[in-house]
Structure formats: structure tokens, C-alpha cells
Amino acid sequence: MHILDIFEANPTTFSFEFFPPKTDKASNDLFETMEQFQELQPSFVSVTYGAGGSTRERTHDLIVRIQRETNLTAVSHLTCVCHSEAELAAILDRYAESNIENILALGGDPPRNLPNHDRANDAFQYADQLVRFIRSRSDRAGSRGFGVGVAGFPEGHPGTPNRLREMDNLKRKVDAGADYICTQLFFQNHDFYDFRERCDLAGIKVPILAGIMPITSRETLTRIAELALGARIPARLLRAVERCGDSNDSVAKVGVHWATEQCRDLLDNQARGLHFYTLNRSDATRQIYEYLGVKDSLALARRNGD
Ligand code: FAD
């Protein structure tokens, strides 16, 4: 389903993000978990895109498999980093052939194993150029072309020293043709509300989906700190995790409780969508739904007054 149809049909969207597993076995395991995700009836799911050749192929394979074997709509992430124009064109053509209609267009970060990678060798430096490129190949993906999303950073992107300039850069991506913005994870809703207002002031009118990541263990917390650079972990949350001592079960309960309260408040404040960073595990997301008093996204949207 095209992302524009999804937005039209769902006043509030609920989406899940996966990463491509590194082995065939892990991939099959994810597919078993996928059945549990399907029960929650998300508006769409998305799959991240790594920097190495084999992980990139795995993103493609997972996206195509989701499309073929489930009734879920799959959105593929795609990055500028380490790509020529011809490679990007080939990837888009392959997706079009497999009826993949939606792409999340990202700048991407240089791979850790290639610290000296020269971004000047990449066809595109910034995500707005990739959005424009995807739009230029619209004719290959049906009459409306690909649905295109971009990333937003409620607490600011760590690479942007100037917050006003950051909104200009975000606006540039939307003006290039992005249909929606999906945000980096955040733990304090006021950061999201302020970001939403700043977008409005900048004339950005596309849907903005709020990124939610329940902490499920101390390792998740470390991973967030490493991957979501710039995301603030509030002292109140850190204190709650501290109280759990060595018990990861208790940390998971704290994380799910925190994320549930975030979701409840976001729904009360008309968030256009909730995007869950699942780390390929369904338990936390299922529990959040349960604590919100619903079984699936459709019920959640109805409860939200839609
Ligand atoms: P850009 O929009 O290109 O911005 C990158 C930086 O450059 C920012 O500081 C921006 O302000 C600045 N900038 C933008 N345009 C200009 C310009 N014209 N002139 C000067 N400066 C400019 N990474 C992955 O590798 N794979 C993934 O699958 C992935 N998925 C993600 C999903 C979401 C929802 C989010 C929020 C992030 C994801 N990332 C992923 C991480 C992302 O690629 C990095 O954070 C990257 O550093 C920024 O990506 P971007 O798309 O915002 O890039």
C-alpha cells in the first residue's frame, strides 16, 4: 500500500521498525515473531539499511519476503552513504519490480569499519538529494511513484551545530518531495511537541511520526546511547533503571511502563503516528498495547477517537 493511502486511511498510524538479521536462522526466527507483530495490525513496518554489502542485501531480501509472505506494508530504508547513482537506481528498480512502494530516504552514517571513507565519493551527500533522486525515478514505481519518508530529530541531529539551520535542512527534504517525517527516538514528549511546533513554524506540513523505543534491558540502554546519538536519557528514567539492580526483567517493566505513558500522552496530544523501534522483538510492543487497553492498532486508533 502506498504511504499516502495509509495516511488517508489512518488518522493515527502505528508502525514497527526491524533491522535485517545477520544469519538465515535469525531471519527465520524474525519471521516467526512477525506473526505476533501481524496480530497488532500495524499500518506499516520498516526495515533498516546498513553499510556493508551483505547486510544491504539482507535488507532487500527481508523487505521482499515481508511483501510476499505477509499482509504487511513494508517500507525500505535507503541511505546515501557508500552508494553511486547507478547503484541507487538499480536498488530502486529492483524494489519497483517487487512492488515495494515506499522508501525512507536517509543520509546514513559512514560505516564504522571504514572510518576513512570519503563521503565525496558518494553520489549524494545529504538526504534531500536522495529524495529528489527517488522522485526523479517515479515513473518506474506506478503513477504516484514511491512514497518517501525522511528522518527528523526532535532533540537535534548531533552533526548540526545550528538548530535554525537544521530546520532549513529538514524543510529542504520535505520540499524535495518527502511525504512524511519519522523521528529519532526520544524519551520526553515535550521535545517532540516542541519539534512539531518548530516544523509548523518552518512551514513543514507533512505528517510527523513519533519514534518510541521501550528500554528492555541495560544493554538496550547502552545501545541507545551509542546509536541514537544526541537522544537524552532523562535522570528520572535512569534512576528508575538504577533501582532495578541486576534484574533485566525489572528494567524491561520500567521501560515498558515509561513507553506506555509516552504513547498515552502522544495519543492524547494528536500525534499523527507512533513508530516503534522494536529491535525485532515483539514482547515490549505487545505489552504497551495491552497496557493501553487494546489488542491491535485499529482498536488503538478507534480508542483515540478516530
Ligand atoms: P541528512 O538529512 O542528510 O542530514 C545529515 C546532517 O547534515 C544533519 O546534521 C543535517 O542537518 C545536515 N544537512 C542536511 N542537509 C544539508 C545541507 N544541504 N547542507 C548542510 N548540511 C545539511 N541510518 C542508517 O545507516 N540506516 C538506517 O536504516 C537508518 N534509519 C533511520 C531511521 C530513522 C527514523 C532515523 C531518525 C535515523 C535513521 N538512521 C539510519 C540514522 C541516520 O542515517 C543518521 O542519523 C544520519 O546521520 C542522518 O540522516 P539524515 O537522513 O537525517 O541525513
Short mmCIF file of C-alpha atoms and ligand atoms in Angstrom, two decimals, residues 48-49 77 79 104-109 126-127 151-153 157 159-160 169 172-173 182-184 277, ligand 1:
data_model
loop_
_atom_site.label_atom_id
_atom_site.label_comp_id
_atom_site.label_asym_id
_atom_site.label_seq_id
_atom_site.Cartn_x
_atom_site.Cartn_y
_atom_site.Cartn_z
CA THR A 48 16.77 -0.51 8.36
CA TYR A 49 19.65 -0.35 5.88
CA HIS A 77 15.26 2.38 4.43
CA THR A 79 20.98 5.70 2.59
CA LEU A 104 12.67 6.04 3.92
CA ALA A 105 15.43 8.23 2.41
CA LEU A 106 18.38 8.83 4.75
CA GLY A 107 21.80 10.38 4.76
CA GLY A 108 23.28 7.46 6.68
CA ASP A 109 26.48 7.46 8.69
CA TYR A 126 22.50 14.69 2.03
CA ALA A 127 19.13 13.02 2.21
CA ALA A 151 14.25 11.37 9.32
CA GLY A 152 13.70 14.13 11.88
CA PHE A 153 15.49 14.76 15.18
CA HIS A 157 20.94 15.92 14.97
CA GLY A 159 26.07 16.78 13.46
CA THR A 160 24.15 20.07 13.24
CA ASN A 169 17.70 21.29 6.14
CA ARG A 172 14.71 21.11 2.16
CA LYS A 173 13.96 17.37 2.39
CA CYS A 182 9.73 9.81 11.12
CA THR A 183 11.57 10.96 14.21
CA GLN A 184 14.53 9.67 16.09
CA TYR A 277 11.80 0.72 17.32
P1 FAD B 1 20.56 14.35 6.32
O1 FAD B 1 19.19 14.88 6.20
O2 FAD B 1 21.39 14.27 5.11
O3 FAD B 1 21.29 15.20 7.44
C1 FAD B 1 22.59 14.84 7.92
C2 FAD B 1 23.22 16.06 8.58
O4 FAD B 1 23.54 17.01 7.58
C3 FAD B 1 22.33 16.79 9.57
O5 FAD B 1 23.16 17.34 10.55
C4 FAD B 1 21.69 17.87 8.72
O6 FAD B 1 21.26 18.99 9.47
C5 FAD B 1 22.82 18.22 7.79
N1 FAD B 1 22.36 18.65 6.46
C6 FAD B 1 21.33 18.15 5.74
N2 FAD B 1 21.25 18.76 4.54
C7 FAD B 1 22.27 19.65 4.49
C8 FAD B 1 22.73 20.57 3.53
N3 FAD B 1 22.12 20.69 2.33
N4 FAD B 1 23.82 21.34 3.82
C9 FAD B 1 24.45 21.22 5.01
N5 FAD B 1 24.05 20.35 5.97
C10 FAD B 1 22.98 19.57 5.72
N6 FAD B 1 20.98 5.13 9.43
C11 FAD B 1 21.33 4.09 8.68
O7 FAD B 1 22.52 3.94 8.32
N7 FAD B 1 20.41 3.15 8.26
C12 FAD B 1 19.09 3.25 8.59
O8 FAD B 1 18.28 2.41 8.21
C13 FAD B 1 18.67 4.36 9.39
N8 FAD B 1 17.38 4.54 9.73
C14 FAD B 1 17.00 5.65 10.44
C15 FAD B 1 15.64 5.86 10.70
C16 FAD B 1 15.23 6.97 11.40
C17 FAD B 1 13.75 7.19 11.65
C18 FAD B 1 16.19 7.90 11.90
C19 FAD B 1 15.75 9.10 12.69
C20 FAD B 1 17.55 7.71 11.63
C21 FAD B 1 17.97 6.59 10.89
N9 FAD B 1 19.31 6.38 10.57
C22 FAD B 1 19.68 5.30 9.82
C23 FAD B 1 20.36 7.29 11.06
C24 FAD B 1 20.64 8.43 10.06
O9 FAD B 1 21.05 7.92 8.81
C25 FAD B 1 21.77 9.27 10.65
O10 FAD B 1 21.34 9.88 11.85
C26 FAD B 1 22.35 10.31 9.72
O11 FAD B 1 23.47 10.94 10.38
C27 FAD B 1 21.40 11.44 9.41
O12 FAD B 1 20.50 11.02 8.49
P2 FAD B 1 19.50 12.08 7.77
O13 FAD B 1 18.68 11.26 6.88
O14 FAD B 1 18.87 12.96 8.76
O15 FAD B 1 20.59 12.89 6.92
#
